[in-house]
Coordinates of C-alpha atoms in Angstrom, one line a residue:
M1 CA 124.5 43.2 43.8
S2 CA 124.9 46.0 41.2
F3 CA 127.5 48.6 41.8
K4 CA 128.5 50.6 38.7
V5 CA 130.8 53.6 38.3
R6 CA 130.9 55.8 35.3
F7 CA 133.2 58.8 34.7
W8 CA 131.7 61.9 33.0
G9 CA 134.5 64.3 33.8
V10 CA 138.1 63.6 34.9
R11 CA 140.1 66.8 34.6
G12 CA 141.0 69.3 37.2
S13 CA 141.0 73.1 37.4
I14 CA 139.3 74.0 34.1
P15 CA 137.7 72.3 31.1
C16 CA 140.3 71.7 28.4
P17 CA 138.7 70.4 25.2
G18 CA 141.0 69.9 22.2
P19 CA 142.8 67.5 20.0
T20 CA 145.3 66.5 22.7
T21 CA 142.6 65.6 25.3
V22 CA 140.2 63.6 23.1
R23 CA 140.9 60.1 24.5
Y24 CA 140.7 60.9 28.2
G25 CA 138.4 63.8 27.9
G26 CA 138.5 67.5 28.9
N27 CA 135.6 67.9 31.3
T28 CA 136.0 68.7 35.0
P29 CA 134.9 66.2 37.7
C30 CA 131.7 64.3 37.6
I31 CA 131.2 60.6 38.6
E32 CA 128.0 58.6 38.3
L33 CA 127.2 55.7 40.6
R34 CA 124.4 53.2 40.0
I35 CA 123.8 51.1 43.1
G36 CA 121.5 48.1 43.8
P37 CA 118.7 46.4 41.9
E38 CA 116.9 49.7 41.4
E39 CA 120.1 51.4 40.2
R40 CA 119.9 54.2 42.7
L41 CA 121.5 57.2 41.2
I42 CA 124.3 59.0 43.0
V43 CA 126.5 61.7 41.4
I44 CA 129.8 62.9 42.8
D45 CA 130.6 66.5 41.9
A46 CA 129.0 68.8 39.4
G47 CA 131.9 69.8 37.2
S48 CA 131.4 70.4 33.5
G49 CA 131.0 66.7 32.9
I50 CA 127.6 66.7 34.5
R51 CA 126.1 68.4 31.4
E52 CA 126.5 65.3 29.3
L53 CA 125.2 63.1 32.2
G54 CA 122.1 65.3 32.4
N55 CA 121.5 65.0 28.6
R56 CA 121.8 61.2 28.8
L57 CA 119.5 61.0 31.8
L58 CA 116.8 63.0 30.0
A59 CA 117.2 60.9 26.8
E60 CA 116.6 57.8 28.9
A61 CA 113.5 59.4 30.5
G62 CA 112.0 60.5 27.2
G63 CA 112.9 64.1 27.9
R64 CA 110.5 64.6 30.8
G65 CA 111.6 62.5 33.8
P66 CA 110.8 62.0 36.6
L67 CA 114.4 62.0 37.9
E68 CA 115.6 61.6 41.5
A69 CA 119.2 61.7 42.4
D70 CA 121.7 62.5 45.2
I71 CA 124.6 64.8 44.4
Y72 CA 127.6 64.7 46.7
L73 CA 130.0 67.6 46.2
T74 CA 133.6 67.0 47.4
H75 CA 134.0 70.8 47.8
T76 CA 132.8 74.0 46.3
H77 CA 135.7 75.1 44.2
W78 CA 134.4 76.2 40.8
D79 CA 135.7 73.3 38.7
H80 CA 133.5 71.0 40.9
I81 CA 130.3 72.9 40.7
M82 CA 130.4 74.8 37.4
G83 CA 128.4 72.3 35.5
L84 CA 125.3 72.5 37.6
P85 CA 123.6 75.4 35.7
F86 CA 123.9 73.3 32.6
F87 CA 122.5 70.1 34.1
A88 CA 119.3 70.0 32.0
P89 CA 117.1 68.1 34.6
I90 CA 117.1 71.1 37.0
Y91 CA 114.8 72.9 34.5
L92 CA 112.1 70.2 34.9
P93 CA 109.5 70.2 37.7
S94 CA 109.6 66.3 37.7
T95 CA 113.2 66.4 39.0
H96 CA 114.1 66.0 42.7
L97 CA 117.7 66.5 43.7
R98 CA 119.4 66.3 47.1
V99 CA 122.7 68.1 47.1
F100 CA 125.2 67.3 49.9
G101 CA 128.6 68.9 50.5
P102 CA 130.9 70.7 53.0
V103 CA 130.9 74.4 53.6
S104 CA 134.0 76.2 55.0
H105 CA 132.1 78.9 56.8
E106 CA 129.0 78.1 58.9
G107 CA 127.5 81.5 58.1
E108 CA 127.1 80.5 54.5
T109 CA 124.7 77.8 53.3
L110 CA 125.6 75.3 50.7
A111 CA 122.7 76.5 48.6
A112 CA 124.0 80.1 48.7
I113 CA 127.5 79.0 47.7
V114 CA 126.6 76.7 44.9
G115 CA 123.6 78.8 43.8
G116 CA 125.7 81.9 43.9
Q117 CA 126.9 81.2 40.3
M118 CA 123.3 81.5 39.1
V119 CA 122.7 85.2 39.4
Y120 CA 122.1 87.6 36.5
R121 CA 125.7 89.0 36.5
Y122 CA 127.0 85.5 35.7
F123 CA 124.1 83.5 34.3
P124 CA 120.7 84.3 32.7
V125 CA 118.7 82.1 35.0
R126 CA 118.6 82.5 38.8
Q127 CA 118.5 79.6 41.2
E128 CA 115.1 80.7 42.4
E129 CA 113.7 80.3 38.9
L130 CA 114.6 76.6 38.6
A131 CA 111.7 74.3 38.1
A132 CA 113.3 71.3 39.9
R133 CA 112.9 70.6 43.6
I134 CA 116.5 70.9 45.0
E135 CA 117.3 70.3 48.6
Y136 CA 120.7 71.3 50.0
A137 CA 122.4 69.8 53.2
N138 CA 125.7 70.6 54.8
L139 CA 127.8 67.5 55.2
K140 CA 130.5 66.9 57.7
E141 CA 133.0 64.1 58.5
G142 CA 131.2 61.0 59.7
S143 CA 129.4 57.7 59.1
F144 CA 126.0 57.4 57.6
D145 CA 123.5 54.7 56.9
L146 CA 121.8 55.6 53.5
G147 CA 119.3 52.7 53.6
G148 CA 119.0 49.7 51.3
G149 CA 122.3 48.3 52.5
L150 CA 124.3 51.3 51.4
H151 CA 126.7 52.9 53.8
L152 CA 128.7 56.2 53.5
T153 CA 131.8 57.3 55.3
T154 CA 133.1 60.8 54.8
K155 CA 136.6 62.1 55.5
Y156 CA 138.1 65.6 55.6
L157 CA 141.0 65.8 53.1
N158 CA 144.0 68.2 52.8
H159 CA 142.9 71.1 50.5
P160 CA 142.9 74.9 50.8
V161 CA 139.1 74.7 51.3
L162 CA 137.0 72.2 53.3
C163 CA 136.9 69.1 51.2
L164 CA 135.5 65.6 51.7
G165 CA 136.5 62.2 50.5
Y166 CA 133.6 59.7 50.1
R167 CA 133.6 55.9 50.8
F168 CA 130.5 54.1 49.6
E169 CA 130.0 50.5 50.8
Y170 CA 127.4 48.2 49.3
G171 CA 127.1 44.4 48.9
G172 CA 130.6 43.8 50.1
R173 CA 132.1 46.3 47.6
I174 CA 133.9 49.5 48.4
F175 CA 134.2 52.6 46.2
C176 CA 136.2 55.5 47.5
T177 CA 137.3 59.0 46.4
A178 CA 140.2 61.0 47.7
Y179 CA 140.4 64.2 45.8
D180 CA 141.2 67.2 45.9
T181 CA 143.9 66.5 48.4
E182 CA 147.7 66.2 49.0
P183 CA 149.8 64.5 51.8
F184 CA 149.9 66.3 55.1
R185 CA 153.3 67.7 55.9
N186 CA 155.1 69.2 58.8
L187 CA 154.5 72.9 58.7
F188 CA 157.3 73.7 61.2
S189 CA 160.9 74.1 60.4
T190 CA 163.0 70.9 61.0
D191 CA 166.3 72.6 60.3
P192 CA 168.2 73.4 63.5
A193 CA 170.1 76.2 61.7
D194 CA 166.8 78.0 61.1
P195 CA 166.2 80.8 63.6
S196 CA 162.5 79.7 63.9
F197 CA 163.5 76.1 64.7
D198 CA 161.8 74.6 67.8
E199 CA 162.6 71.0 68.5
L200 CA 159.3 70.3 70.2
L201 CA 157.3 71.9 67.5
A202 CA 159.2 70.0 64.8
E203 CA 158.6 66.7 66.5
E204 CA 154.9 67.5 67.0
G205 CA 154.6 68.6 63.4
D206 CA 156.0 65.3 62.2
L207 CA 153.7 63.3 64.5
V208 CA 150.6 65.1 63.3
A209 CA 151.4 64.8 59.6
R210 CA 152.0 61.0 60.0
E211 CA 148.8 60.6 62.0
Q212 CA 146.7 62.5 59.4
N213 CA 148.2 60.6 56.5
G214 CA 147.5 57.4 58.3
L215 CA 143.9 58.3 58.9
I216 CA 143.4 59.0 55.2
E217 CA 144.9 55.7 54.2
E218 CA 142.7 53.9 56.7
F219 CA 139.7 55.7 55.1
F220 CA 140.4 54.1 51.7
R221 CA 141.9 50.8 53.1
G222 CA 140.7 47.7 51.1
A223 CA 138.8 49.7 48.5
D224 CA 137.9 47.8 45.4
L225 CA 138.2 51.1 43.5
L226 CA 139.9 54.2 44.7
V227 CA 139.7 57.5 42.7
H228 CA 142.6 59.5 43.8
D229 CA 143.9 63.0 43.0
T230 CA 147.0 62.7 40.9
Q231 CA 147.2 66.1 39.2
Y232 CA 151.0 66.4 39.3
T233 CA 154.0 64.4 38.5
P234 CA 156.6 64.1 41.4
E235 CA 158.8 66.6 39.6
E236 CA 156.0 69.1 39.2
Y237 CA 154.9 68.8 42.8
G238 CA 158.4 69.5 44.0
K239 CA 158.7 72.7 41.9
G240 CA 156.3 75.1 43.6
R241 CA 153.0 73.1 43.7
M242 CA 153.3 72.0 47.3
G243 CA 150.4 73.5 49.3
W244 CA 148.1 73.8 46.3
G245 CA 146.0 70.8 47.5
H246 CA 146.9 68.2 44.9
T247 CA 148.9 64.9 45.0
D248 CA 151.6 63.6 42.7
T249 CA 151.2 60.2 41.1
S250 CA 153.9 58.5 43.1
D251 CA 152.5 59.5 46.5
A252 CA 149.0 58.4 45.6
A253 CA 150.2 55.0 44.2
R254 CA 152.4 54.2 47.2
A255 CA 149.5 55.1 49.6
A256 CA 147.1 52.8 47.6
V257 CA 149.6 49.9 47.8
R258 CA 150.1 50.4 51.6
A259 CA 146.3 50.5 52.1
G260 CA 145.6 47.3 50.1
V261 CA 143.6 49.0 47.4
R262 CA 142.6 46.7 44.5
R263 CA 142.3 49.3 41.7
L264 CA 143.6 52.9 41.6
A265 CA 142.1 55.4 39.1
L266 CA 144.4 58.4 38.5
F267 CA 142.1 61.4 38.5
H268 CA 141.8 65.2 38.4
H269 CA 144.3 65.2 35.5
D270 CA 146.1 68.5 35.0
P271 CA 144.5 70.5 32.2
G272 CA 147.8 70.8 30.5
R273 CA 148.4 67.1 30.4
S274 CA 147.9 65.5 26.9
D275 CA 146.6 62.0 26.3
D276 CA 150.0 60.8 25.3
Q277 CA 151.5 62.2 28.4
L278 CA 148.9 60.5 30.5
D279 CA 149.6 57.2 28.8
A280 CA 153.3 57.5 29.7
L281 CA 152.5 58.6 33.3
V282 CA 150.2 55.6 33.8
A283 CA 152.8 53.2 32.5
E284 CA 155.6 54.7 34.7
T285 CA 153.4 54.7 37.8
A286 CA 152.1 51.2 37.3
A287 CA 155.6 49.8 36.7
A288 CA 156.8 51.3 39.9
N289 CA 153.9 50.0 42.0
P290 CA 153.0 46.5 41.0
G291 CA 150.9 45.9 44.1
V292 CA 147.8 47.6 42.6
D293 CA 146.0 47.8 39.3
I294 CA 146.6 51.4 38.1
F295 CA 144.9 53.2 35.3
A296 CA 143.9 56.8 34.3
A297 CA 140.2 57.7 34.6
R298 CA 138.7 58.4 31.2
E299 CA 135.4 60.0 30.2
G300 CA 132.8 57.4 29.3
M301 CA 134.7 54.6 31.2
E302 CA 132.3 52.4 33.1
I303 CA 133.4 50.0 35.8
S304 CA 131.4 47.3 37.6
L305 CA 132.6 46.5 41.1

């Protein structure tokens, strides 16, 4: 039973090439899955990392294709879709792509949101001029049989725009993503001295936050590999980043331990984080959480589940 994971982009927010990001890479999110004896191709997110993936796919196909793939977008923030116009296979008529993802407003289609970056004011080629056959489908929270023994579960995460986590199960193996997200927190005041304090609301807020965090941990429970948002250190998160939709390394690691995750890939690295800083962050996080194998996702890294 083949289930392979390869990272093509691991950074968050914006590409950050340079001498201090060479080892882990500076591209924004893109993950390639190869599943089953036919190596079914699934791509998670179309950040800047998808450009190199496209080049590799074309090289393997002799520059012509055909290519068939499913692309699952976690959400439509620009760092997760910006690479699609540079994904070379979309310019070939032999390419067939199915693009899935959440949309925050039912009045807007996924095709309009993602393809909106391909208009003349931003890019020299319009979406309507692409040679590939591309189908878009709005995806919501749920459970889906994808055929061939592959099952997908999706879960809404905690981010400023609608965002999905993905749980793929095949051959007794579980691969899960939980990014971009941060822990749910009580939005009501818990300070009795605060004029806005309401005891009932404070209790309800605590209850809802605990329930939602528990649901997300159940979503990735028992995963063989969990790719989790860890853009911030605990210190950074506590100094003005709360509410921005990203998790600190400590919160992510503790959640993985509680959920019985086997391996945790720290992901969506802050663009200002150097390779050496990431090394130190991994060492510190792993030492404090011995119950799970912790490492930082790196461009080019391939893992067989």
